[in-house]
Coordinates of C-alpha atoms in Angstrom, one line a residue:
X865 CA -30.4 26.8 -5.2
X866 CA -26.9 26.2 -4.1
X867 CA -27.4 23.6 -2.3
X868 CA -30.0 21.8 -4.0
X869 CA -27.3 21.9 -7.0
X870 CA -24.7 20.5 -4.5
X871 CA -26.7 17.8 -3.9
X872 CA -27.9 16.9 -7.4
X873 CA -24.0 17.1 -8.1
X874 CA -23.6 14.6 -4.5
X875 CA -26.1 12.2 -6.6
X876 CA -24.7 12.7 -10.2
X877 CA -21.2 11.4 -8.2
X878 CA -22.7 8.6 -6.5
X879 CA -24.1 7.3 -9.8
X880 CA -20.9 7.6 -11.9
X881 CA -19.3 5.1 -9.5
X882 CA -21.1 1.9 -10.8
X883 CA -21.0 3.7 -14.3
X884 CA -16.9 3.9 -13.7
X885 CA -16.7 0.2 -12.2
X886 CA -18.7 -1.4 -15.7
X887 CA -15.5 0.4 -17.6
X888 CA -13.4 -1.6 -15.5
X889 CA -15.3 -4.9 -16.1
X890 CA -15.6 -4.4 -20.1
X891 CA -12.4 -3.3 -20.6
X892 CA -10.0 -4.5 -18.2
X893 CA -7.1 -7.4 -19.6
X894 CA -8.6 -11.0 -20.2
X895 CA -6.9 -12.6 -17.6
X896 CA -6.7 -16.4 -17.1
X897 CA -8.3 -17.2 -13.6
X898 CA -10.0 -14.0 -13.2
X899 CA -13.6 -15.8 -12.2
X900 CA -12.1 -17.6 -9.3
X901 CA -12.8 -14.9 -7.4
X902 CA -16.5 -14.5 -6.0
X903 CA -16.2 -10.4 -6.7
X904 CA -13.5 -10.5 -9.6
X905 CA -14.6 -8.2 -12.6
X906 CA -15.8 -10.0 -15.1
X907 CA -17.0 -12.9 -13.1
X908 CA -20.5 -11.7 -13.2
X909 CA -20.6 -10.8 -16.7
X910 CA -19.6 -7.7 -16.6
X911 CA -23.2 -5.7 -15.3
X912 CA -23.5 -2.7 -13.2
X913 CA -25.2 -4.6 -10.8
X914 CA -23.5 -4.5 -7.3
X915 CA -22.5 -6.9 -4.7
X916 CA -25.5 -7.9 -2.5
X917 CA -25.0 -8.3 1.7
X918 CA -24.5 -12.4 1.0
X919 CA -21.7 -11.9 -1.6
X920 CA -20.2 -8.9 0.6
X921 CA -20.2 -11.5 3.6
X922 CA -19.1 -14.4 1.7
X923 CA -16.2 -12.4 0.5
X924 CA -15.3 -10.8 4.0
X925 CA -15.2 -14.8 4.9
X926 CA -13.4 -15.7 2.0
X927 CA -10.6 -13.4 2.7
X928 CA -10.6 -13.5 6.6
X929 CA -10.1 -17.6 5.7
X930 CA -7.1 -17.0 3.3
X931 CA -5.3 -14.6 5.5
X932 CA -5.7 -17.0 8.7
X933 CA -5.1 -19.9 6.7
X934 CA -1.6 -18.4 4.9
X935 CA -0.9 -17.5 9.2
X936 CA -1.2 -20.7 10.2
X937 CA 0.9 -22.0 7.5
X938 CA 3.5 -19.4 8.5
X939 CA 3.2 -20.8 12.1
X940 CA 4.0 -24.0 11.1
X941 CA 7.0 -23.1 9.1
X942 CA 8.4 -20.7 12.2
X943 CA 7.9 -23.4 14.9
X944 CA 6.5 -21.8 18.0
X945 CA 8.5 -19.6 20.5
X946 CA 9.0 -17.5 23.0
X947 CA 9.7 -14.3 21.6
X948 CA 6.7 -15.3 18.7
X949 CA 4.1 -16.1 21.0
X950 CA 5.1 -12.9 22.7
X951 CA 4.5 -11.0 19.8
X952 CA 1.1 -12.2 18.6
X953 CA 0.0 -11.5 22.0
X954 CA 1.3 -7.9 21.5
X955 CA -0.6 -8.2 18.4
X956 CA -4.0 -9.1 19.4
X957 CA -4.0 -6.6 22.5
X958 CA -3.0 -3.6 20.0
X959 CA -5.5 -4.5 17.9
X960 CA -8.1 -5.0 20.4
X961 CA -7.5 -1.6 21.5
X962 CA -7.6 0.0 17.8
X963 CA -11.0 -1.9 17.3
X964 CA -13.4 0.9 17.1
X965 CA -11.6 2.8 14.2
X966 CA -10.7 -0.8 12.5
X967 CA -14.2 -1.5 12.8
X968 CA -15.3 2.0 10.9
X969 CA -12.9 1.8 8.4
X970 CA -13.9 -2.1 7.5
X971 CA -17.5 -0.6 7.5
X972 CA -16.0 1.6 4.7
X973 CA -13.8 -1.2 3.4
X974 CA -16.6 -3.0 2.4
X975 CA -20.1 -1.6 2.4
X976 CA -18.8 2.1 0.6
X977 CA -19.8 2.4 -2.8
X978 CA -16.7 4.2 -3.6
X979 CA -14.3 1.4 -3.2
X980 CA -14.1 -1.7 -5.8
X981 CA -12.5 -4.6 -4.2
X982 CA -10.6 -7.1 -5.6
X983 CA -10.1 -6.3 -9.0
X984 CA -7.8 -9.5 -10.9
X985 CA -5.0 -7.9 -12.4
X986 CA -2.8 -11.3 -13.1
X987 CA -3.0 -14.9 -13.0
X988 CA -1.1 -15.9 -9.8
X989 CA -2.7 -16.2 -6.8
X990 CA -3.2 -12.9 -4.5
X991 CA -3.2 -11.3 -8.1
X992 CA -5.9 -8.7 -7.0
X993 CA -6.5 -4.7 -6.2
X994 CA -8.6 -2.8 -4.6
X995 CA -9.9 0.5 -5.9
X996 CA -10.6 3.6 -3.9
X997 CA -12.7 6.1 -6.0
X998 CA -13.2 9.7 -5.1
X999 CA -17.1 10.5 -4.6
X1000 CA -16.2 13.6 -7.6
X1001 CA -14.7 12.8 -10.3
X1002 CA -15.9 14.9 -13.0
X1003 CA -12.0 15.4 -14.3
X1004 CA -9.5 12.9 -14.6
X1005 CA -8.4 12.0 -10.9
X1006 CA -4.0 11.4 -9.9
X1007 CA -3.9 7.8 -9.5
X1008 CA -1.5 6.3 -6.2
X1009 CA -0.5 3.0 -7.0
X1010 CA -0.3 1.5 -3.1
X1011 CA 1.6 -1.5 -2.0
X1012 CA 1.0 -2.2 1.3
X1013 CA 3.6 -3.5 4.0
X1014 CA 3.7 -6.6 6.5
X1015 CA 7.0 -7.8 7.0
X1016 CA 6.8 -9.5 3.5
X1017 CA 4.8 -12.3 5.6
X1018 CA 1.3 -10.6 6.8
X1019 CA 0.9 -8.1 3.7
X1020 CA -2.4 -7.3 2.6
X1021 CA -4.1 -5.1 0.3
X1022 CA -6.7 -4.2 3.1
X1023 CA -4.2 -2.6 5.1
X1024 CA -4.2 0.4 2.9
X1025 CA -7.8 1.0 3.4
X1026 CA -7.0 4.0 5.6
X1027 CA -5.0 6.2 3.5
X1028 CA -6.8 5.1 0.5
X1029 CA -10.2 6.6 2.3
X1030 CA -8.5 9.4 3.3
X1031 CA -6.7 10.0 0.0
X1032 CA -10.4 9.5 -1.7
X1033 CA -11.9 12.2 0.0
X1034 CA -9.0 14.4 -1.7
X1035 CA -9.7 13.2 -4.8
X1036 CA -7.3 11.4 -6.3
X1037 CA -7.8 7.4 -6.7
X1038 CA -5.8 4.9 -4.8
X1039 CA -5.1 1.1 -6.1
X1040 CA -3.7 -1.1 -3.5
X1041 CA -2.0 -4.1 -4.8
X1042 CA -2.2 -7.2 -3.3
X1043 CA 0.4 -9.8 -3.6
X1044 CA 1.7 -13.3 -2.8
X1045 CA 3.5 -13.2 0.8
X1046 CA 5.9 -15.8 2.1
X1047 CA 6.0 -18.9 2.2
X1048 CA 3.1 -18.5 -0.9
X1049 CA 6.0 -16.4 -2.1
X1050 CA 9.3 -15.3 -2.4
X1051 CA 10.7 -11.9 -2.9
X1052 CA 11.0 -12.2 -6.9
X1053 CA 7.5 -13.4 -6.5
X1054 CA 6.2 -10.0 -4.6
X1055 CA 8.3 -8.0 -7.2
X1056 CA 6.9 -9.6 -10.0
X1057 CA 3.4 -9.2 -8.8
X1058 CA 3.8 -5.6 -7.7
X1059 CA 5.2 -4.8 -10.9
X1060 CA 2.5 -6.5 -13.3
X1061 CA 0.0 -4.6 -10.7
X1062 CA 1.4 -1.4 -11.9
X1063 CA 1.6 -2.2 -15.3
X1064 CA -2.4 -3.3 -15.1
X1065 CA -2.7 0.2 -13.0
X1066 CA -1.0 2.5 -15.5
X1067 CA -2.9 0.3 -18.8
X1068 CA -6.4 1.1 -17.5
X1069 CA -6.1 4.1 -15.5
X1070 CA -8.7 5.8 -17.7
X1071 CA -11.1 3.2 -17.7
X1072 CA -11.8 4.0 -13.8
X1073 CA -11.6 7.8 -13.8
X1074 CA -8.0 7.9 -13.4
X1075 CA -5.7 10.4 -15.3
X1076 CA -2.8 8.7 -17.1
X1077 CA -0.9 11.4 -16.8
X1078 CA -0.3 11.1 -12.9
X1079 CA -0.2 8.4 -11.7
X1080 CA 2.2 7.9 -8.3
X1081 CA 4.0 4.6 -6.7
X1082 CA 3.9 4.7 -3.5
X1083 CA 5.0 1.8 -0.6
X1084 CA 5.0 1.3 3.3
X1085 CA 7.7 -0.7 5.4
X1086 CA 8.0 -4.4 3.3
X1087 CA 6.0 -2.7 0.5
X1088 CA 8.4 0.7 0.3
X1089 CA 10.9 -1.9 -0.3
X1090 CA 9.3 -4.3 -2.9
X1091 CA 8.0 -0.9 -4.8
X1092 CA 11.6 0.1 -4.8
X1093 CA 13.1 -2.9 -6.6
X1094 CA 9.8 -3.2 -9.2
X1095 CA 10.7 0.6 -9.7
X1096 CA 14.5 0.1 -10.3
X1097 CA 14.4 -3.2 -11.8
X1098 CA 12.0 -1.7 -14.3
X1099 CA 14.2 1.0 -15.1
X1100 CA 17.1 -1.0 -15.4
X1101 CA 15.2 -3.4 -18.2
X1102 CA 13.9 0.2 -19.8
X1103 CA 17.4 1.9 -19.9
X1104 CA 18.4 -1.0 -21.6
X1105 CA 16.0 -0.6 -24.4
X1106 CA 14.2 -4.7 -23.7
X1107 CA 10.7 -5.3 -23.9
X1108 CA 8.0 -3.9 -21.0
X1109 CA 4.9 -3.7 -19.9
X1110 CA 5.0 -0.3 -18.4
X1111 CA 7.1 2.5 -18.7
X1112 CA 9.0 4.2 -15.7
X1113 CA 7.8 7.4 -16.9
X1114 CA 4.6 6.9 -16.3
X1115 CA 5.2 7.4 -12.9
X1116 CA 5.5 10.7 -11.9
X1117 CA 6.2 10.4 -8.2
X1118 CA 7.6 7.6 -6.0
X1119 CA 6.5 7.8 -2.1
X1120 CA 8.6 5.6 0.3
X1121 CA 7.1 5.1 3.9
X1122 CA 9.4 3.8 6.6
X1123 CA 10.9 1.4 4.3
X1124 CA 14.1 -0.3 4.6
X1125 CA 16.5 0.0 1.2
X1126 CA 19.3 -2.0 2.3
X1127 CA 18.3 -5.6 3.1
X1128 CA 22.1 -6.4 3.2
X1129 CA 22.4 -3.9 6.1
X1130 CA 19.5 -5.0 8.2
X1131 CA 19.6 -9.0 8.0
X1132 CA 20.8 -8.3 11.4
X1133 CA 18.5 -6.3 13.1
X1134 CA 15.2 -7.9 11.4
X1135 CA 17.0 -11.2 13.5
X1136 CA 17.1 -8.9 16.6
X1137 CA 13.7 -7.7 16.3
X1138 CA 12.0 -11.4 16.3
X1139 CA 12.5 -11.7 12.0
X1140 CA 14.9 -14.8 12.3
X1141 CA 17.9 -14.8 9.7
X1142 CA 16.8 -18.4 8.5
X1143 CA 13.2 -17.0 7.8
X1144 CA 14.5 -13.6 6.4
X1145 CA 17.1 -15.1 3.9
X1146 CA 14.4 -17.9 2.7
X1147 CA 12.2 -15.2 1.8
X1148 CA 15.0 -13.2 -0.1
X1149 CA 16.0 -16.4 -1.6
X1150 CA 19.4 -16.9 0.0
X1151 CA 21.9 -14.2 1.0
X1152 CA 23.6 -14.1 -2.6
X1153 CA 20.6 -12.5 -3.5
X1154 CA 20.6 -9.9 -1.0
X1155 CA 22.6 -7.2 -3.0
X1156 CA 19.9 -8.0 -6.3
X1157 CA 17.2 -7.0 -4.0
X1158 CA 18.7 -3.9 -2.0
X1159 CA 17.6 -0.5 -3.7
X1160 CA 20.4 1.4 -2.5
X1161 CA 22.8 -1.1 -3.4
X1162 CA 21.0 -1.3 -7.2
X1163 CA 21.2 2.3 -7.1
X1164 CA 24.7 2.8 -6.8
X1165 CA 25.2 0.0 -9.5
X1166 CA 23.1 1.5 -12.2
X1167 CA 24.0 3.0 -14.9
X1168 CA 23.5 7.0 -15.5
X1169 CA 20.9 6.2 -18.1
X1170 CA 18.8 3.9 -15.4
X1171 CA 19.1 6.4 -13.1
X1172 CA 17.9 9.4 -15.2
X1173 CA 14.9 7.9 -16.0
X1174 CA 13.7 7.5 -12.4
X1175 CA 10.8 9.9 -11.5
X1176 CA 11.3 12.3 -7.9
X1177 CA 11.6 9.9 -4.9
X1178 CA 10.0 11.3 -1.8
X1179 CA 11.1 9.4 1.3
X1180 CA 8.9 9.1 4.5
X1181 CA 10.0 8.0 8.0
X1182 CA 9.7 8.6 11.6
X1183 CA 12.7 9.1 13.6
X1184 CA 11.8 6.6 16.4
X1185 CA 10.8 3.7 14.3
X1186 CA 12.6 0.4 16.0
X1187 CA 11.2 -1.8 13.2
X1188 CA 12.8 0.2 10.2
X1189 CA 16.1 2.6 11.5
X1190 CA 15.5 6.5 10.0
X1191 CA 18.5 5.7 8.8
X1192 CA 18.0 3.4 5.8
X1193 CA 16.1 6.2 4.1
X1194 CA 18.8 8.9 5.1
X1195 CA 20.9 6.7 3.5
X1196 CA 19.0 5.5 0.6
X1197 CA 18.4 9.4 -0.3
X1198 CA 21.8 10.3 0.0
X1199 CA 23.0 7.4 -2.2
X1200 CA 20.3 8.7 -5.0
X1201 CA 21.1 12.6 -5.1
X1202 CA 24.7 11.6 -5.0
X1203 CA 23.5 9.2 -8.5
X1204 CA 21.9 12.1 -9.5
X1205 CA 18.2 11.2 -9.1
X1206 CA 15.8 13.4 -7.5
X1207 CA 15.4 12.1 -4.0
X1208 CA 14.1 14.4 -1.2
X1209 CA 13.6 13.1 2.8
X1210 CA 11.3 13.8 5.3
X1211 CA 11.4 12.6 8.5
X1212 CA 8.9 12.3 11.2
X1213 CA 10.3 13.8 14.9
X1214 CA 9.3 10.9 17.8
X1215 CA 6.6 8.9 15.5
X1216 CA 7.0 5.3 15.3
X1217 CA 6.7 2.8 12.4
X1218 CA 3.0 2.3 12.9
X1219 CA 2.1 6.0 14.0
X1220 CA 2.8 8.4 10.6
X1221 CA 0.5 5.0 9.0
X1222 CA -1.7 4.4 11.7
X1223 CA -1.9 5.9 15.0
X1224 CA -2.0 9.6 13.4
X1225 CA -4.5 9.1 11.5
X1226 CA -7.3 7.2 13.4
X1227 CA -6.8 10.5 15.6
X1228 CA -8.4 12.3 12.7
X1229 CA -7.7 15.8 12.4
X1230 CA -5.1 17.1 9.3
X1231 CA -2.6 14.3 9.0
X1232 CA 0.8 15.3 8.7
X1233 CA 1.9 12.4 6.1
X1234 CA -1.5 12.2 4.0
X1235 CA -1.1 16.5 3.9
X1236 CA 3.1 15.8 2.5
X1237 CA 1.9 13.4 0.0
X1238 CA -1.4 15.6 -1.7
X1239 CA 1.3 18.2 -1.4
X1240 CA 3.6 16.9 -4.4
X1241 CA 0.4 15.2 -5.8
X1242 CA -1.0 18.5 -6.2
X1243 CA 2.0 20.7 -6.8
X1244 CA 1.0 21.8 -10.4
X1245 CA -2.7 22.1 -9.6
X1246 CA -3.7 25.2 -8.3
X1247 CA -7.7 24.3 -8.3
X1248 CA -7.1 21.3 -6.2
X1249 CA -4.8 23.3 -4.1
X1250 CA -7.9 25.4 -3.3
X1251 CA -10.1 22.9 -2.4
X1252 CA -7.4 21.0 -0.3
X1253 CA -7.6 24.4 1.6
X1254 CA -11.3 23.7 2.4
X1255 CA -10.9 20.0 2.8
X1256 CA -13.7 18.6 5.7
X1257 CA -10.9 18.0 8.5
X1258 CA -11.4 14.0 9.2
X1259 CA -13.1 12.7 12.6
X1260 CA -11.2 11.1 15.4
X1261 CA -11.6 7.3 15.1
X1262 CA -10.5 6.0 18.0
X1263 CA -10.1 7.9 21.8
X1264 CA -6.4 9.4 22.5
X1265 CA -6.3 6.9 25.9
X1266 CA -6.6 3.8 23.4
X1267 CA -4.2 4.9 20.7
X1268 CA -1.2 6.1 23.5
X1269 CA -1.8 2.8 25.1
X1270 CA -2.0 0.8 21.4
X1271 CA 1.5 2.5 20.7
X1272 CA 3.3 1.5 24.0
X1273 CA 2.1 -2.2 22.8
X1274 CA 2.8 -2.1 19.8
X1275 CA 5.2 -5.1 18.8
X1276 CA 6.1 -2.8 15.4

């Protein structure tokens, strides 16, 4: 009887999925645009009906074509060199060697019934999120707003496909925000686009099974840092008592993963590490604008009223990341407590930039950074404490000789 009641309940989840997407499609903003995309709620007329293999091809296509088109367009802005061509090589032979747990997780990505991709949240292009839905979700579910990294260059909503499977399984919903990269972009662009993503994520987080009541920012490496400024900048305008869209306490958590807070600071090193200053200071629109979009230098600014209404800030890095120093979140943290925010670090001993996101946890088993986030995600709730005790441990996705090699590689 047990198990035939687990299983009904299995089926009951499986059905409320398409039931939760329709509330998306029927209530979500009217925004101008939102058919141009070939799986954009709404564009179907808002049914339950899912996407068949064509349209789930024709998307893969459609986005495989945008990403290598924006790449290309990149390529020919950069000029080609030797330390670039260097470093796509790099690329390719890590990614070759991560290909059996890419290609399980893009399984996931796009034939699971528990994600919803590319929901329109805005009217510029890239304007789109995915949603990662827990297979229960009787109750309200937390909600982790997810902006992904890429060197503000090669960001995409995609990449967070990982953690937002692995934060699924745990029950809490993950929405990760795409936005315009450079050149589509500039940094003001990715700000404004991450913030109206948030807004979009903290207006309908009920109509997907989310709980309004928790809902979390979180960012990785380019993303930790455009999260940051759409997370200050917001407060700033809220402190100040102007007009907005969403309220910075709404969010009752902000997670920052291997992120870099001071873009004054590090103009140098992104130059040493291949990021030329030219490129770096076009995408942060000159180097007078380098204070307005450096976090810890905002922080310091702002007033004690800005800074109260900032929600705890949880800092994430590994203490042998080359692409992002440890440091800049040291620092960053130390600059907010001495504010008088709430601002806790924890640091990674040896793991790179890509291995707390990445390496760690295609080797499956308990995941040291997914386990630190559910952690203050769950703090107050003892019930999902319990079943996070009893949590199926993930399977390895890719074999240990691959990911040491991957990591050696790795041009991050």
């Amino acid at each position: 009887m047990q198990l035939a009641g687990r299983a009904s309940g299995d089926a009951a989840a499986e059905e409320a999925v398409p039931r939760v997407v329709n509330q998306v499609l029927v209530r979500r903003r009217s925004v101008p645009g939102a058919s141009d995309s070939p799986l954009a709620p709404g564009s179907r007329g808002g049914g339950e009906r899912r996407s068949t293999f064509r349209e789930d091809v024709s998307h893969a296509a459609a986005e495989t074509y945008l990403v290598t088109r924006l790449a290309f367009i990149l390529l020919r802005y950069l000029g080609v060199g030797y330390r670039w061509i260097s470093q796509l090589l790099a690329l390719i032979i890590y990614a070759i060697l991560l290909m059996p747990g890419f290609i399980r997780v893009g399984y996931y990505y796009f034939f699971s019934r528990q994600v919803l991709r590319s929901v329109v949240y805005g009217d510029q292009p890239r304007n789109r999120l995915d949603l990662y839905i827990p297979r229960d979700h009787t109750k309200p579910c937390p909600v982790v707003a997810f902006v992904t990294g890429g060197a503000w260059i090669i960001g995409y909503k995609a990449w967070g496909a990982l953690l937002g499977r692995r934060l699924a399984e745990r029950g809490i919903i993950v929405a990760c925000i795409d936005y315009r990269n450079f050149p589509q972009g500039t940094i003001s662009d990715m700000v404004s686009d991450a913030s109206e993503g948030i807004s979009f994520i903290c207006e309908t987080a009920g109509t997907f099974g989310g709980d309004p009541n928790q809902i979390y920012l979180m960012g990785q490496s380019a993303g930790a840092h455009i999260a940051a400024c759409a997370l200050l900048e917001q407060a700033a305008i809220e402190s100040k008592g102007e007009q907005i869209s969403w309220s910075v306490t709404q969010i009752k958590a902000y997670f920052g993963l291997s992120g870099g807070y001071n873009i004054q600071n590090l103009v140098d090193h992104f130059h040493e590490r291949g990021l030329y200053r030219s490129i770096f200071l076009s995408i942060m629109e000159g180097e007078k604008s380098l204070p307005r979009y450096s976090p810890e230098i905002v922080a310091k600014k702002s007033s004690p009223e800005t800074i109260a209404l900032l929600p705890q800030i949880v800092l994430l890095h590994g203490t042998e990341d080359y692409s992002i120093p440890f440091s800049a979140s040291e620092t960053f943290a130390g600059v907010l407590k001495q504010a008088g925010a709430k601002a806790k670090l924890q640091l990674y001993e040896g793991k790179t930039h890509t291995d707390v996101f990445l390496q760690d946890p295609l080797r499956g088993g308990r995941d040291k950074l997914v386990e630190d986030v559910i952690s203050v995600i769950h703090a107050d709730d003892s019930s999902a404490r319990e079943k996070d005790a009893l949590a199926p441990i993930p399977d390895r996705l890719v074999s240990e000789w691959q990911i040491k090699l991957a990591r050696k590689i790795s041009p991050f």
